[in-house]
Coordinates of C-alpha atoms in Angstrom, one line a residue:
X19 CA 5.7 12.0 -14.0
X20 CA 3.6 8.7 -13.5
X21 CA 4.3 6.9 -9.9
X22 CA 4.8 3.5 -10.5
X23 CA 2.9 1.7 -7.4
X24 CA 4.9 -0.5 -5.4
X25 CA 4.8 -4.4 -5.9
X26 CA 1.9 -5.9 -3.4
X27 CA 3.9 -7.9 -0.8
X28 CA 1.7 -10.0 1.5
X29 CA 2.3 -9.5 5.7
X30 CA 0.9 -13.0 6.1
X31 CA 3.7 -14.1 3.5
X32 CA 6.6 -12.0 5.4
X33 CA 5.6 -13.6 8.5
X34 CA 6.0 -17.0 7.2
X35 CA 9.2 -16.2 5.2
X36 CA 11.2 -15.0 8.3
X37 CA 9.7 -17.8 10.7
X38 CA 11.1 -20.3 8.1
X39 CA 14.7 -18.6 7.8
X40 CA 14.6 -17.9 11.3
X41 CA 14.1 -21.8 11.8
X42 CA 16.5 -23.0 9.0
X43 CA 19.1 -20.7 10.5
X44 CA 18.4 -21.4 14.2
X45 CA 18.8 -25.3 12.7
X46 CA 21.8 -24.6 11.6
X47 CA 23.7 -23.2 14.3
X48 CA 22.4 -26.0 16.4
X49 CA 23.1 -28.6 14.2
X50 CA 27.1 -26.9 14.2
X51 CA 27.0 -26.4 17.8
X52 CA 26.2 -30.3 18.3
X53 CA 29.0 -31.2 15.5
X54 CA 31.8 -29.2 17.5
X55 CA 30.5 -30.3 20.9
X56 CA 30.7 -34.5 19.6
X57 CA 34.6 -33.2 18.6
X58 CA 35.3 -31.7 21.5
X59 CA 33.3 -34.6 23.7
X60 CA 35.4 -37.2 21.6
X61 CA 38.6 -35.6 22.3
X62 CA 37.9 -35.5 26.1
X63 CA 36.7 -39.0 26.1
X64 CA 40.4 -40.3 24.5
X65 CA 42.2 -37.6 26.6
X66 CA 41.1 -38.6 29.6
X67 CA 42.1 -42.6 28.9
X68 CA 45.7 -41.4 28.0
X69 CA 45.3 -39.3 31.2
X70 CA 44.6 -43.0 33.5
X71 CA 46.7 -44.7 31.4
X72 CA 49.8 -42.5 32.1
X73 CA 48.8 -42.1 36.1
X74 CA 48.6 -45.8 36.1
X75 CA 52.0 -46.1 34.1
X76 CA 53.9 -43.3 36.3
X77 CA 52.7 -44.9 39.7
X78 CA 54.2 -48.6 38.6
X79 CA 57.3 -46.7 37.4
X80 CA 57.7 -45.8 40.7
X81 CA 56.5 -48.9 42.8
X82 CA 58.5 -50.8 40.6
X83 CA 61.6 -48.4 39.3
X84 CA 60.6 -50.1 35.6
X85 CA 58.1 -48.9 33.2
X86 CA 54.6 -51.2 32.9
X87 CA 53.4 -52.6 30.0
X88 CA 50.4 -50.2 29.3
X89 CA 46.8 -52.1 29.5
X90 CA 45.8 -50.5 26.0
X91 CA 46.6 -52.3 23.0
X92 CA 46.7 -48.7 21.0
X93 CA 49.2 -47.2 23.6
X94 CA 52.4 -47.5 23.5
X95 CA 55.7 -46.4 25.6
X96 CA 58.8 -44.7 23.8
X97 CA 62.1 -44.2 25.4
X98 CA 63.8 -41.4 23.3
X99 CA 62.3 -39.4 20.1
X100 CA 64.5 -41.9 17.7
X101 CA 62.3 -44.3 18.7
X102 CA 58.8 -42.5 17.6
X103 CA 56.4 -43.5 14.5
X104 CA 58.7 -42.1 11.5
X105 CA 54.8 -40.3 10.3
X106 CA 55.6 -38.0 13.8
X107 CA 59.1 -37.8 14.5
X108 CA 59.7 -34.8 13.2
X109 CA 56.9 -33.0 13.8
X110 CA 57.2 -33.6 17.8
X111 CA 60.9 -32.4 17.2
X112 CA 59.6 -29.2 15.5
X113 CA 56.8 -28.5 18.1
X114 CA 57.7 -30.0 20.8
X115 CA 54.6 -28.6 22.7
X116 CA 51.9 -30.7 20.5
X117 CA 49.9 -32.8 22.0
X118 CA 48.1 -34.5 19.0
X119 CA 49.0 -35.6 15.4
X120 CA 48.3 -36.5 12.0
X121 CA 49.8 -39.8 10.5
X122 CA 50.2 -41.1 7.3
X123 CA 47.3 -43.3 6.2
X124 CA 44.6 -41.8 8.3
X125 CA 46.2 -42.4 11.4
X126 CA 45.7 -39.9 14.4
X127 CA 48.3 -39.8 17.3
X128 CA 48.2 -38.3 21.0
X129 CA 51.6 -38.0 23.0
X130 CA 51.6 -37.4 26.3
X131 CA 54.7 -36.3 28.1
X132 CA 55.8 -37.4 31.2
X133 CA 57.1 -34.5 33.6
X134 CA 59.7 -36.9 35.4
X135 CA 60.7 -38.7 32.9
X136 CA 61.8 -36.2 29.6
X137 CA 62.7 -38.5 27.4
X138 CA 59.2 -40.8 27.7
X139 CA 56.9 -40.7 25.8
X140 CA 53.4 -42.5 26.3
X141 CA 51.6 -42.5 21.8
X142 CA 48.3 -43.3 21.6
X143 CA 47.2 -44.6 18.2
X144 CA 43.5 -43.7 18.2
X145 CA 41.9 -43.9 15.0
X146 CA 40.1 -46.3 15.6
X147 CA 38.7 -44.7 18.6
X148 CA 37.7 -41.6 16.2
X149 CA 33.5 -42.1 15.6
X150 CA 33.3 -39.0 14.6
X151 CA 35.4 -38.5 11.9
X152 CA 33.8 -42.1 10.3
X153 CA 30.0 -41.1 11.2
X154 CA 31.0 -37.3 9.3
X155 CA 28.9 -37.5 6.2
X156 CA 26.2 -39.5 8.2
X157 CA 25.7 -37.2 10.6
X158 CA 25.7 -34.1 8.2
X159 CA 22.9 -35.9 6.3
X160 CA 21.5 -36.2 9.5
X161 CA 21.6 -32.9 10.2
X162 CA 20.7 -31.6 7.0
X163 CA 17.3 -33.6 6.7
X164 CA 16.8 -32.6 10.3
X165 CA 17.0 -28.9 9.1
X166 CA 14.6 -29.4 6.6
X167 CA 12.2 -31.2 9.0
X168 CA 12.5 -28.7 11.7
X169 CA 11.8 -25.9 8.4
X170 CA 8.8 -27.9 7.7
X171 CA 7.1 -28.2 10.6
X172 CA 8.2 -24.5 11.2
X173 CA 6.3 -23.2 8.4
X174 CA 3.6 -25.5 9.3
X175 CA 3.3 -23.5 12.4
X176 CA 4.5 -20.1 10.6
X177 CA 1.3 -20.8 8.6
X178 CA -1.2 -21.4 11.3
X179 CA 0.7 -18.1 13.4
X180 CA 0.4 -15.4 10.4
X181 CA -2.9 -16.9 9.6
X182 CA -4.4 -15.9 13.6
X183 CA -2.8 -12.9 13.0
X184 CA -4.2 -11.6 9.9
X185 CA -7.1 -12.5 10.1
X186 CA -8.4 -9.1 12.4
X187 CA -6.5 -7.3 9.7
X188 CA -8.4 -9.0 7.1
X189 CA -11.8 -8.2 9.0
X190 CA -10.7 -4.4 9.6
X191 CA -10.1 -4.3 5.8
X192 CA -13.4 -5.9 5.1
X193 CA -15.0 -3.4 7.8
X194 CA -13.6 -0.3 6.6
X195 CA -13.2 -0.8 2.7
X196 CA -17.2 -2.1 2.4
X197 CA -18.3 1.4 4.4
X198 CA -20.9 3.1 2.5
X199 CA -19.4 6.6 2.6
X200 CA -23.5 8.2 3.3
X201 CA -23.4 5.3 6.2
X202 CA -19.9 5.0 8.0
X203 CA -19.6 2.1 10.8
X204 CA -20.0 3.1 14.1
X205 CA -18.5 1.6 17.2
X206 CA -16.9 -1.5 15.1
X207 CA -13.3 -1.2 16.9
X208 CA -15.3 -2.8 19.7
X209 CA -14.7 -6.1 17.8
X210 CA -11.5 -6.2 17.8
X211 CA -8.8 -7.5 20.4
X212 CA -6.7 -4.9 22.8
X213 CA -3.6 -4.9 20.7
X214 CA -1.8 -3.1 17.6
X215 CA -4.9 -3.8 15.2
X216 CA -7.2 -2.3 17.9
X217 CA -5.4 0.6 18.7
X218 CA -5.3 1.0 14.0
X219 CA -9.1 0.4 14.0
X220 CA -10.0 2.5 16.8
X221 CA -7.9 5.2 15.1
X222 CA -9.9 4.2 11.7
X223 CA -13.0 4.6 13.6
X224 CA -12.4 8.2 14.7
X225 CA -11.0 9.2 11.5
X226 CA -14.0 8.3 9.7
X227 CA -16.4 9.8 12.4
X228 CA -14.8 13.0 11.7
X229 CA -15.0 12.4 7.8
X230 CA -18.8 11.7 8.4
X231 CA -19.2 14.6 10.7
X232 CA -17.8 16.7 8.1
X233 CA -19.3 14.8 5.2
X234 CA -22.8 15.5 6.7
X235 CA -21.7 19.7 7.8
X236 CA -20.8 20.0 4.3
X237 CA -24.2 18.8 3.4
X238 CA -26.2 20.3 5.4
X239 CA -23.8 23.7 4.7
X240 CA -25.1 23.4 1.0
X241 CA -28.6 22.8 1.9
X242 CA -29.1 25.4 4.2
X243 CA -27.4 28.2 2.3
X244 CA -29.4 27.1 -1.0
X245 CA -32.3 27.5 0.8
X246 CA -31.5 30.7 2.7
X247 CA -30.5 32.1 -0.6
X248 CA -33.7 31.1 -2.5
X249 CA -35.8 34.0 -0.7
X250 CA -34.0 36.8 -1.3
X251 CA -33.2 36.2 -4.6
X252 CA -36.4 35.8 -5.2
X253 CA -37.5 39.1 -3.5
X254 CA -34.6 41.1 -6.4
X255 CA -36.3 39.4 -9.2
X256 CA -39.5 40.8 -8.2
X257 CA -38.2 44.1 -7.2
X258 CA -36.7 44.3 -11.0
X259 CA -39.4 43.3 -12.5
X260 CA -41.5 46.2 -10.7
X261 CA -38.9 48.6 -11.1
X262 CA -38.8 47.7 -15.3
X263 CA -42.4 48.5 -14.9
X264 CA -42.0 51.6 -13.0
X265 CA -38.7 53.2 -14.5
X266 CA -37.9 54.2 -17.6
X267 CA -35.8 53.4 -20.4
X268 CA -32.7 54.9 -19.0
X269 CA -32.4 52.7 -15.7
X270 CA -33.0 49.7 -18.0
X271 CA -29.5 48.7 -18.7
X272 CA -28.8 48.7 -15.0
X273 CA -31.5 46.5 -14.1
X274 CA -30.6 44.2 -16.8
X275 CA -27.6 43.4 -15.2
X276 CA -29.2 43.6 -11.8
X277 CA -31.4 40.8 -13.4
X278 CA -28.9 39.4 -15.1
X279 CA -27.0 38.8 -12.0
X280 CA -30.1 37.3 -9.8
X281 CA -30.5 34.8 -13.1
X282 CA -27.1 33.6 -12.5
X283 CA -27.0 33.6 -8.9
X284 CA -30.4 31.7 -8.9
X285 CA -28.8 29.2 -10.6
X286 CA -25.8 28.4 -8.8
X287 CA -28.2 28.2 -5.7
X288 CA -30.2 25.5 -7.5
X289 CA -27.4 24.0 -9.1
X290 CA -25.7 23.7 -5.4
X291 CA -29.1 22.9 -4.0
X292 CA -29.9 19.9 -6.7
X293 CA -26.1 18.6 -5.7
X294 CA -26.6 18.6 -2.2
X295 CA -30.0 16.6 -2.6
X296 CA -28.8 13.9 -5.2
X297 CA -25.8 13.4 -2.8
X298 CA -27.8 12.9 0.2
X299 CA -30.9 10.7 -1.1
X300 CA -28.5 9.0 -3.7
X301 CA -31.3 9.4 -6.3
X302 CA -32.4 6.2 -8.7
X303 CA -30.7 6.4 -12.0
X304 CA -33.4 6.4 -14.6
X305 CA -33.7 5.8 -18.6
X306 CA -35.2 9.2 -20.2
X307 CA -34.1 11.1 -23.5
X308 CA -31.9 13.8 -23.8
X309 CA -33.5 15.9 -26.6
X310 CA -35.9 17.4 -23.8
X311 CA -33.7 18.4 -20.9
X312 CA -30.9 19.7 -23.6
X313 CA -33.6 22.2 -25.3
X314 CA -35.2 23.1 -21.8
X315 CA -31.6 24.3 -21.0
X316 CA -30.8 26.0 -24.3
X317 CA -34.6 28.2 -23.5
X318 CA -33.5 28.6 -19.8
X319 CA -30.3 30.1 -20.6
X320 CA -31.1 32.2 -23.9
X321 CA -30.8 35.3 -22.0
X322 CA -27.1 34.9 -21.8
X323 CA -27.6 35.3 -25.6
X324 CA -29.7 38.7 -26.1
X325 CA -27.9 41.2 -28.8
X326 CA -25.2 38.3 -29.6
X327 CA -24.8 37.0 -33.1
X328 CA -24.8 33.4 -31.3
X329 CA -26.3 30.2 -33.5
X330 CA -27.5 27.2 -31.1
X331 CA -27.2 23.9 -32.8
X332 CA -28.7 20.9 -31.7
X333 CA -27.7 17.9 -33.3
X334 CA -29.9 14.9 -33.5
X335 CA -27.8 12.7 -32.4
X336 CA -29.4 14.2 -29.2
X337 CA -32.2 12.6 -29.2
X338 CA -31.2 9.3 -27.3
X339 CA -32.4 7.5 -24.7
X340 CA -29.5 7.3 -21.7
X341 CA -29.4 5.8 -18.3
X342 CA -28.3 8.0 -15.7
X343 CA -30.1 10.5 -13.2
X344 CA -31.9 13.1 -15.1
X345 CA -31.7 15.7 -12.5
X346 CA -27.9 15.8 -12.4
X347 CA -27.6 15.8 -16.4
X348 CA -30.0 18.9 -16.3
X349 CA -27.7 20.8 -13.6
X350 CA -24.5 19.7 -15.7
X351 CA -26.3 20.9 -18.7
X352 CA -27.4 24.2 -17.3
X353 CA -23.8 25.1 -16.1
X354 CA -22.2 24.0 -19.3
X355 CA -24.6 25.6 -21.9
X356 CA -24.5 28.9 -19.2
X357 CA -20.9 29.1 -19.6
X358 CA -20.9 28.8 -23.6
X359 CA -23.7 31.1 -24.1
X360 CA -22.0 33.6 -21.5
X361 CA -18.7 33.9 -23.0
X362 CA -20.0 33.3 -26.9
X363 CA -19.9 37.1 -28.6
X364 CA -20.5 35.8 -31.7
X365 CA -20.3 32.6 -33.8
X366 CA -22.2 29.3 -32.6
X367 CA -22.7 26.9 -30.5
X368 CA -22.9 23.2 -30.7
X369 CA -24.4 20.6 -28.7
X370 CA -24.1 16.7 -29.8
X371 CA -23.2 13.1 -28.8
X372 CA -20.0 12.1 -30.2
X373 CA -20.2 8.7 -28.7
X374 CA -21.0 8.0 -25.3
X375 CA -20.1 11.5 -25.0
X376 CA -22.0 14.6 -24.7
X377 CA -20.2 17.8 -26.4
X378 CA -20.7 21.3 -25.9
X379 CA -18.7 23.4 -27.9
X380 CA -18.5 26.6 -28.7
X381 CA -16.6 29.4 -31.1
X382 CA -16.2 31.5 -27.8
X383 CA -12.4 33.4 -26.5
X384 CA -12.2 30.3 -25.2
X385 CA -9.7 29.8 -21.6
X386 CA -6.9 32.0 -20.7
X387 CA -3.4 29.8 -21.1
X388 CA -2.3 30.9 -17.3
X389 CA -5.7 29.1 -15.7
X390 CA -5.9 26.6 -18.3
X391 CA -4.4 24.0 -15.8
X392 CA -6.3 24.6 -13.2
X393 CA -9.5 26.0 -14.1
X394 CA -11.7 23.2 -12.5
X395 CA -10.1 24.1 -9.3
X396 CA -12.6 26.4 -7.4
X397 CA -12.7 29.8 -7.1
X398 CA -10.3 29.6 -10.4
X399 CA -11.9 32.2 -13.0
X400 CA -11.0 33.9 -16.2
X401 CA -10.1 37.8 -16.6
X402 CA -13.9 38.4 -17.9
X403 CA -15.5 35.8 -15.7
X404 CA -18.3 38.0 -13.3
X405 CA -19.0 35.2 -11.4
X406 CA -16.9 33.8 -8.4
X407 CA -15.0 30.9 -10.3
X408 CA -17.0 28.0 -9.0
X409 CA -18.8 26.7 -12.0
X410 CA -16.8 24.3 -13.6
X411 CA -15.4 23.2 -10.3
X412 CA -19.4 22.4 -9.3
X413 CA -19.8 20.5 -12.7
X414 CA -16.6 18.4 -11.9
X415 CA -17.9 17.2 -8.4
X416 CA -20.9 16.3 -10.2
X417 CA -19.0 14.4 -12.7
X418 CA -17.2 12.4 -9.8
X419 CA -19.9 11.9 -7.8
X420 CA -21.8 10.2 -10.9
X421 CA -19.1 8.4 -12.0
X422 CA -18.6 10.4 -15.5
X423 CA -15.5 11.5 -17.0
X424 CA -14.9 15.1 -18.0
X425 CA -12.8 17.2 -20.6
X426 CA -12.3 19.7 -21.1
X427 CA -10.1 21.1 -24.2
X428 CA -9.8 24.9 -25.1
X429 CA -7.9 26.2 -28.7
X430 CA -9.7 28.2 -30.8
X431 CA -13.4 28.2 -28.7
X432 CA -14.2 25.8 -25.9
X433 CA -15.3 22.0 -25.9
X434 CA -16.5 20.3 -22.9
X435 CA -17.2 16.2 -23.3
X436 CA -18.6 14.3 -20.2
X437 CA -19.0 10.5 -20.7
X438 CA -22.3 10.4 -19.4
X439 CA -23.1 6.6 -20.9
X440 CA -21.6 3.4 -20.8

């Protein structure tokens, strides 16, 4: 089942995003906090004139063994609860405890209760003393615009912040994703600052030191076995051909598959060899025809085909002009016509462009159902395969590495189609 990839969300975004929430919220708690703190500063403000008022009223009670007129216009004395603003009567009767009140009309009420004098009660009518409760909408549209200042100049600053901090992931990104894979960066963490992102690019920088080291083993592996090979293979082929000379007709069978076997050998060493070369000198694609190299590999490999009812067609739509490397379409040819001839008894096979594509097909037992999956894996092989199971798994690195596309469909035969033009 096909992983969908997950949505690309920007770090530089996120950043920016939670600054401004973090702001808008931080605004909002403060802008609260001041709200409740004007209430509560209010509310201290008229307590504590009730508070002066009553110390002033209860000291010329007793200078005077009469109650004063109080000083503040919106204060006044009560002898008994009868006597209260009908709007609070019987509230103060119900909760006798309460200290403030809401009237009828808008008006707001304290009462403060004298601790000598029960039946006293000192009402402050104090609405008009209430800024707060007038100023309300003001000040939450003064808050409100203040939020969105404050969220403004927070993403302002959000902006500049995620932007400085990006920007060495940006140049990592460029560093690393721009790396020719034959010519990895060296030493480039040095560039970046002693933090997070140069702890990630210094663990980049090994990572890809040990790709390259391995990268360039592998190479040099390839080469050096190629070439190792190359010698004594050569030394079989010319101990069969002296010993077909030498022997008679009996031993022949033998060394024909002693042959047979050094043919095929040779050419996986040439094939691996010609790899390993185009891979390491990245070799200049160039414009050639196709006619030439497909008929060189049909003669190369026609002693696959010795005592087999086998028909090689060539179509003409072979003979095109392509641009590509014409080394690697020779090694791609050789396995893929090697394989067809190989595992052809009897029939024919084909060789065309349907396309861009070049098609080899042939009328072969074509591939077992239990490898079918896998049989570009390496060392994946068929129950009559004599070789070690590497062959298409060589001709699909090659594909890869040149950018071509490869199928490979088996049902009654085998066709093989590589996109080896645009």
């Amino acid at each position: 089942m096909k992983q969908t990839k997950p949505k690309f969300t920007s770090l530089r975004r996120r950043i920016m995003t939670q600054f401004c929430l973090f702001a808008l919220v931080l605004s909002a708690v403060y802008g609260a906090i001041a709200f409740v703190l004007m209430w509560i500063l209010e509310d201290s403000f008229i307590q504590r004139e009730i508070t002066h008022e009553a110390e002033y009223l209860q000291q010329g009670f007793k200078q005077q063994g009469q109650w004063p007129v109080p000083r503040k216009d919106y204060m006044t004395l009560y002898f008994s609860v009868s006597q209260l603003p009908e709007d609070i009567r019987d509230t103060v009767i119900r909760v006798p405890n309460q200290r403030e009140f809401f009237g009828a009309d808008k008006r707001h009420y304290h009462l403060h209760r004298f601790p000598d004098a029960p039946n006293t009660f000192l009402v402050s009518e104090v609405s008009q003393m209430l800024i707060v409760r007038y100023m309300t909408n003001d000040v939450l549209w003064f808050m409100g615009f203040s939020g969105v200042v404050v969220s403004l100049i927070a993403c302002l600053i959000a902006w500049f912040i995620s932007r400085k901090t990006i920007r060495p992931l940006r140049q990592l990104v460029q560093v690393v994703g721009g790396a020719d894979p034959n010519a990895l960066p060296r030493r480039f963490a040095d560039q970046f600052p002693n933090d997070e992102v140069g702890i990630l690019a210094d663990s980049l920088e090994q990572s890809m030191q040990r790709i390259a080291t391995t990268l360039e083993r592998e190479r040099c592996f390839t080469r050096d076995v190629s070439h190792e090979l190359r010698t004594p293979l050569a030394i079989i082929k010319n101990a069969v051909e002296v010993h077909r000379i030498r022997k008679g007709s009996d031993q022949n069978v033998v060394i024909e598959r002693i042959a047979d076997a050094a043919i095929a050998m040779e050419k996986t060493v040439e094939t691996l060899l010609v790899l390993a070369r185009e891979e390491h000198t990245q070799a200049k694609k160039e414009t050639f025809n196709v006619m030439p190299l497909v008929e060189k590999s049909v003669v190369g490999n026609a002693h696959l085909l010795e005592g087999k009812a086998v028909e090689v067609e060539i179509d003409d739509s072979c003979n095109r002009e392509i641009f590509a490397q014409s080394g690697m379409l020779m090694v791609l040819l050789n396995n893929l016509l090697g394989n067809a001839f190989q595992y052809t008894q009897s029939g024919r096979v084909e060789v065309f462009f349907s396309g861009n594509q070049l098609v080899v097909q042939d009328t072969g037992c074509g591939i077992e159902p239990a490898i079918s999956d896998n049989i570009m894996e390496p060392a994946v092989k068929g129950s009559q395969s004599t070789g070690f199971g590497f062959g298409l798994s060589i001709v699909k690195r090659l594909c890869e590495h040149q950018g071509w596309i490869l199928n490979v469909e088996s049902q009654q035969g085998t066709r093989v189609s590589v996109s080896v033009c645009d």
